[in-house]
């Protein structure tokens, strides 16, 4: 079965950024607590006219533009989200309509919370192999502000809105590996729109313990599967939930800290958007070179986890 390589990325953020100080005016918290416990300094919240769908459309069209592909060349579109505008149509179908993707392709949403983008990539790989297609448009988008309890200081300070997207190409050329897993648990819980309670609830400490066990397990699992070592990896791109979680794992693995990308200070935890936002952050800051190996690690609600090894092929206009 072919693997996947990443050929372009895109992202979109709401207009409104919300600082820790602003949150401290709404709940009993302060910048020092949030920064020292999480590494988060600000996040974005949607305002009028913005939603998970509008962000997904903007991120996806940027990723297509950067790949220099037309919508007609996309062979499947998968969107990871837990906060889409509707139960149906899916976010992916709304992206299809907005971008003018073909009708003879699979288009669907995936719910694996913060692991969603990596699950979506794996689903896309299976669809491309099964259907003989070449390009997958994979998106992670969230409007978590819609399901936050702004009176609960233990959760409302953590999360933010945003979207990231990638174009993935089916290939035999570059190394690809993934491992996905799940353990049904309500340690992170949010009901669907309309039901009660609709807010995100989380057993923070238990999830922290789960995260610092799952990340090294995913990294070591991918290295064992591929026969690589961390020396062969250019970037480790973990889900951006909490800086302390990543630092804990770096220590546990005795890994080089400079390989672990971090951007949670600017965006907070954007669940399914977190990993593609990080990938796009690497691209935008010029830190990706063709052939670089990216070890992505997701963990979160479900509980779910995933490790995925991708190669950056690069935007065609950048590698030309
Ligand atoms: O994306 C899904 C994956 N999610 C995660 O990875 C989240 C994993 N968990 C975490 O990141 C951390 O557990 C949190 C950031 C959520 C919490 O950090 P913590 O160091 O585990 O804090 P804690 O829950 O143990 O609370 C410590 C204290 C408590 O006060 P007492 O009982 O010691 O008096 C809390 O009430 O901090 C208090 N506290 C706050 N204080 C100020 C909790 N939230 C806040 C707050 N501001 N926002």
PDB file of N, CA and C and ligand atoms in Angstrom, residues 28-30 33 37-38 114 153-154 157-159 188 202 204-205 207-208 211 239 241-242 244-245 269 299-300, ligand 1:
ATOM      1  N   UNK A  28     -11.849  33.552  37.548  1.00  0.00           N
ATOM      2  CA  UNK A  28     -10.847  33.729  38.596  1.00  0.00           C
ATOM      3  C   UNK A  28      -9.540  33.039  38.174  1.00  0.00           C
ATOM      4  N   UNK A  29      -8.751  33.748  37.358  1.00  0.00           N
ATOM      5  CA  UNK A  29      -7.465  33.212  36.935  1.00  0.00           C
ATOM      6  C   UNK A  29      -6.521  34.380  36.709  1.00  0.00           C
ATOM      7  N   UNK A  30      -5.280  34.092  36.328  1.00  0.00           N
ATOM      8  CA  UNK A  30      -4.361  35.172  36.003  1.00  0.00           C
ATOM      9  C   UNK A  30      -3.319  34.673  35.008  1.00  0.00           C
ATOM     10  N   UNK A  33      -0.615  32.149  36.196  1.00  0.00           N
ATOM     11  CA  UNK A  33      -1.040  30.740  36.350  1.00  0.00           C
ATOM     12  C   UNK A  33      -1.120  30.068  34.983  1.00  0.00           C
ATOM     13  N   UNK A  37       1.463  27.115  33.911  1.00  0.00           N
ATOM     14  CA  UNK A  37       0.899  25.744  33.900  1.00  0.00           C
ATOM     15  C   UNK A  37       0.701  25.182  32.503  1.00  0.00           C
ATOM     16  N   UNK A  38       0.610  26.078  31.487  1.00  0.00           N
ATOM     17  CA  UNK A  38       0.252  25.581  30.146  1.00  0.00           C
ATOM     18  C   UNK A  38       1.146  26.098  29.020  1.00  0.00           C
ATOM     19  N   UNK A 114      -8.567  15.646  19.437  1.00  0.00           N
ATOM     20  CA  UNK A 114      -7.272  16.270  19.140  1.00  0.00           C
ATOM     21  C   UNK A 114      -6.389  15.399  18.258  1.00  0.00           C
ATOM     22  N   UNK A 153     -12.920  27.866  34.950  1.00  0.00           N
ATOM     23  CA  UNK A 153     -11.539  28.291  34.711  1.00  0.00           C
ATOM     24  C   UNK A 153     -10.612  27.116  34.399  1.00  0.00           C
ATOM     25  N   UNK A 154     -11.051  25.900  34.728  1.00  0.00           N
ATOM     26  CA  UNK A 154     -10.163  24.758  34.478  1.00  0.00           C
ATOM     27  C   UNK A 154     -10.160  24.350  32.998  1.00  0.00           C
ATOM     28  N   UNK A 157      -9.651  28.411  29.755  1.00  0.00           N
ATOM     29  CA  UNK A 157      -8.375  29.072  29.468  1.00  0.00           C
ATOM     30  C   UNK A 157      -7.510  28.254  28.505  1.00  0.00           C
ATOM     31  N   UNK A 158      -7.904  27.008  28.254  1.00  0.00           N
ATOM     32  CA  UNK A 158      -7.030  26.099  27.501  1.00  0.00           C
ATOM     33  C   UNK A 158      -7.244  26.149  25.994  1.00  0.00           C
ATOM     34  N   UNK A 159      -8.479  26.375  25.570  1.00  0.00           N
ATOM     35  CA  UNK A 159      -8.824  26.055  24.176  1.00  0.00           C
ATOM     36  C   UNK A 159      -8.978  27.290  23.294  1.00  0.00           C
ATOM     37  N   UNK A 188     -12.329  13.175  28.755  1.00  0.00           N
ATOM     38  CA  UNK A 188     -12.608  14.449  28.089  1.00  0.00           C
ATOM     39  C   UNK A 188     -13.974  14.256  27.436  1.00  0.00           C
ATOM     40  N   UNK A 202     -13.287  18.151  31.420  1.00  0.00           N
ATOM     41  CA  UNK A 202     -12.064  17.357  31.342  1.00  0.00           C
ATOM     42  C   UNK A 202     -11.494  17.064  32.723  1.00  0.00           C
ATOM     43  N   UNK A 204      -8.483  17.056  34.100  1.00  0.00           N
ATOM     44  CA  UNK A 204      -7.186  17.591  33.692  1.00  0.00           C
ATOM     45  C   UNK A 204      -5.987  16.735  34.066  1.00  0.00           C
ATOM     46  N   UNK A 205      -5.905  16.371  35.349  1.00  0.00           N
ATOM     47  CA  UNK A 205      -4.705  15.636  35.796  1.00  0.00           C
ATOM     48  C   UNK A 205      -4.619  14.259  35.162  1.00  0.00           C
ATOM     49  N   UNK A 207      -5.845  13.364  32.297  1.00  0.00           N
ATOM     50  CA  UNK A 207      -5.503  13.509  30.874  1.00  0.00           C
ATOM     51  C   UNK A 207      -4.018  13.850  30.725  1.00  0.00           C
ATOM     52  N   UNK A 208      -3.502  14.646  31.636  1.00  0.00           N
ATOM     53  CA  UNK A 208      -2.061  14.964  31.629  1.00  0.00           C
ATOM     54  C   UNK A 208      -1.256  13.666  31.738  1.00  0.00           C
ATOM     55  N   UNK A 211      -1.429  11.758  28.561  1.00  0.00           N
ATOM     56  CA  UNK A 211      -0.663  12.386  27.478  1.00  0.00           C
ATOM     57  C   UNK A 211       0.830  12.078  27.589  1.00  0.00           C
ATOM     58  N   UNK A 239       0.596  17.319  19.257  1.00  0.00           N
ATOM     59  CA  UNK A 239      -0.608  18.097  19.559  1.00  0.00           C
ATOM     60  C   UNK A 239      -0.251  19.139  20.618  1.00  0.00           C
ATOM     61  N   UNK A 241      -1.258  20.875  23.337  1.00  0.00           N
ATOM     62  CA  UNK A 241      -2.221  21.029  24.433  1.00  0.00           C
ATOM     63  C   UNK A 241      -1.635  21.841  25.576  1.00  0.00           C
ATOM     64  N   UNK A 242      -0.380  21.573  25.886  1.00  0.00           N
ATOM     65  CA  UNK A 242       0.229  22.140  27.091  1.00  0.00           C
ATOM     66  C   UNK A 242       1.743  22.005  26.950  1.00  0.00           C
ATOM     67  N   UNK A 244       3.984  22.015  29.139  1.00  0.00           N
ATOM     68  CA  UNK A 244       4.571  21.119  30.158  1.00  0.00           C
ATOM     69  C   UNK A 244       4.482  19.658  29.742  1.00  0.00           C
ATOM     70  N   UNK A 245       3.442  19.315  28.990  1.00  0.00           N
ATOM     71  CA  UNK A 245       3.312  17.924  28.522  1.00  0.00           C
ATOM     72  C   UNK A 245       4.468  17.606  27.572  1.00  0.00           C
ATOM     73  N   UNK A 269      -4.985  25.344  22.835  1.00  0.00           N
ATOM     74  CA  UNK A 269      -5.277  23.998  22.347  1.00  0.00           C
ATOM     75  C   UNK A 269      -6.430  24.097  21.340  1.00  0.00           C
ATOM     76  N   UNK A 299      -2.976  13.190  20.545  1.00  0.00           N
ATOM     77  CA  UNK A 299      -3.580  12.514  21.704  1.00  0.00           C
ATOM     78  C   UNK A 299      -4.740  13.376  22.165  1.00  0.00           C
ATOM     79  N   UNK A 300      -5.774  12.746  22.696  1.00  0.00           N
ATOM     80  CA  UNK A 300      -6.880  13.554  23.201  1.00  0.00           C
ATOM     81  C   UNK A 300      -8.154  12.764  23.409  1.00  0.00           C
TER      82      UNK A 300
HETATM   83  O1  LIG B   1      -6.408  18.286  24.093  1.00  0.00           O
HETATM   84  C1  LIG B   1      -6.844  17.337  24.968  1.00  0.00           C
HETATM   85  C2  LIG B   1      -5.783  16.968  25.870  1.00  0.00           C
HETATM   86  N1  LIG B   1      -5.853  17.780  27.075  1.00  0.00           N
HETATM   87  C3  LIG B   1      -4.785  17.935  27.771  1.00  0.00           C
HETATM   88  O2  LIG B   1      -3.737  17.496  27.399  1.00  0.00           O
HETATM   89  C4  LIG B   1      -4.887  18.642  29.104  1.00  0.00           C
HETATM   90  C5  LIG B   1      -4.077  17.877  30.117  1.00  0.00           C
HETATM   91  N2  LIG B   1      -4.076  18.524  31.426  1.00  0.00           N
HETATM   92  C6  LIG B   1      -3.426  19.670  31.646  1.00  0.00           C
HETATM   93  O3  LIG B   1      -2.835  20.268  30.762  1.00  0.00           O
HETATM   94  C7  LIG B   1      -3.402  20.202  33.066  1.00  0.00           C
HETATM   95  O4  LIG B   1      -3.881  19.196  33.943  1.00  0.00           O
HETATM   96  C8  LIG B   1      -4.214  21.488  33.288  1.00  0.00           C
HETATM   97  C9  LIG B   1      -3.533  22.661  32.571  1.00  0.00           C
HETATM   98  C10 LIG B   1      -5.623  21.325  32.739  1.00  0.00           C
HETATM   99  C11 LIG B   1      -4.292  21.843  34.756  1.00  0.00           C
HETATM  100  O5  LIG B   1      -2.974  21.978  35.281  1.00  0.00           O
HETATM  101  P1  LIG B   1      -2.563  21.242  36.636  1.00  0.00           P
HETATM  102  O6  LIG B   1      -1.185  21.644  36.916  1.00  0.00           O
HETATM  103  O7  LIG B   1      -2.848  19.784  36.426  1.00  0.00           O
HETATM  104  O8  LIG B   1      -3.522  21.920  37.682  1.00  0.00           O
HETATM  105  P2  LIG B   1      -4.577  21.218  38.657  1.00  0.00           P
HETATM  106  O9  LIG B   1      -5.781  20.790  37.902  1.00  0.00           O
HETATM  107  O10 LIG B   1      -3.854  20.202  39.459  1.00  0.00           O
HETATM  108  O11 LIG B   1      -4.964  22.430  39.587  1.00  0.00           O
HETATM  109  C12 LIG B   1      -4.012  23.044  40.470  1.00  0.00           C
HETATM  110  C13 LIG B   1      -4.662  24.224  41.140  1.00  0.00           C
HETATM  111  C14 LIG B   1      -6.027  23.902  41.757  1.00  0.00           C
HETATM  112  O12 LIG B   1      -6.156  24.620  42.956  1.00  0.00           O
HETATM  113  P3  LIG B   1      -5.897  23.882  44.361  1.00  0.00           P
HETATM  114  O13 LIG B   1      -6.883  22.729  44.388  1.00  0.00           O
HETATM  115  O14 LIG B   1      -4.467  23.437  44.318  1.00  0.00           O
HETATM  116  O15 LIG B   1      -6.172  24.961  45.351  1.00  0.00           O
HETATM  117  C15 LIG B   1      -6.999  24.477  40.754  1.00  0.00           C
HETATM  118  O16 LIG B   1      -8.219  24.848  41.321  1.00  0.00           O
HETATM  119  O17 LIG B   1      -4.887  25.275  40.197  1.00  0.00           O
HETATM  120  C16 LIG B   1      -6.258  25.701  40.271  1.00  0.00           C
HETATM  121  N3  LIG B   1      -6.652  26.142  38.939  1.00  0.00           N
HETATM  122  C17 LIG B   1      -6.502  27.395  38.507  1.00  0.00           C
HETATM  123  N4  LIG B   1      -5.984  28.488  39.098  1.00  0.00           N
HETATM  124  C18 LIG B   1      -5.956  29.629  38.363  1.00  0.00           C
HETATM  125  C19 LIG B   1      -7.203  25.388  37.946  1.00  0.00           C
HETATM  126  N5  LIG B   1      -7.408  26.156  36.871  1.00  0.00           N
HETATM  127  C20 LIG B   1      -6.973  27.401  37.180  1.00  0.00           C
HETATM  128  C21 LIG B   1      -6.919  28.620  36.477  1.00  0.00           C
HETATM  129  N6  LIG B   1      -6.390  29.696  37.100  1.00  0.00           N
HETATM  130  N7  LIG B   1      -7.327  28.741  35.196  1.00  0.00           N
END
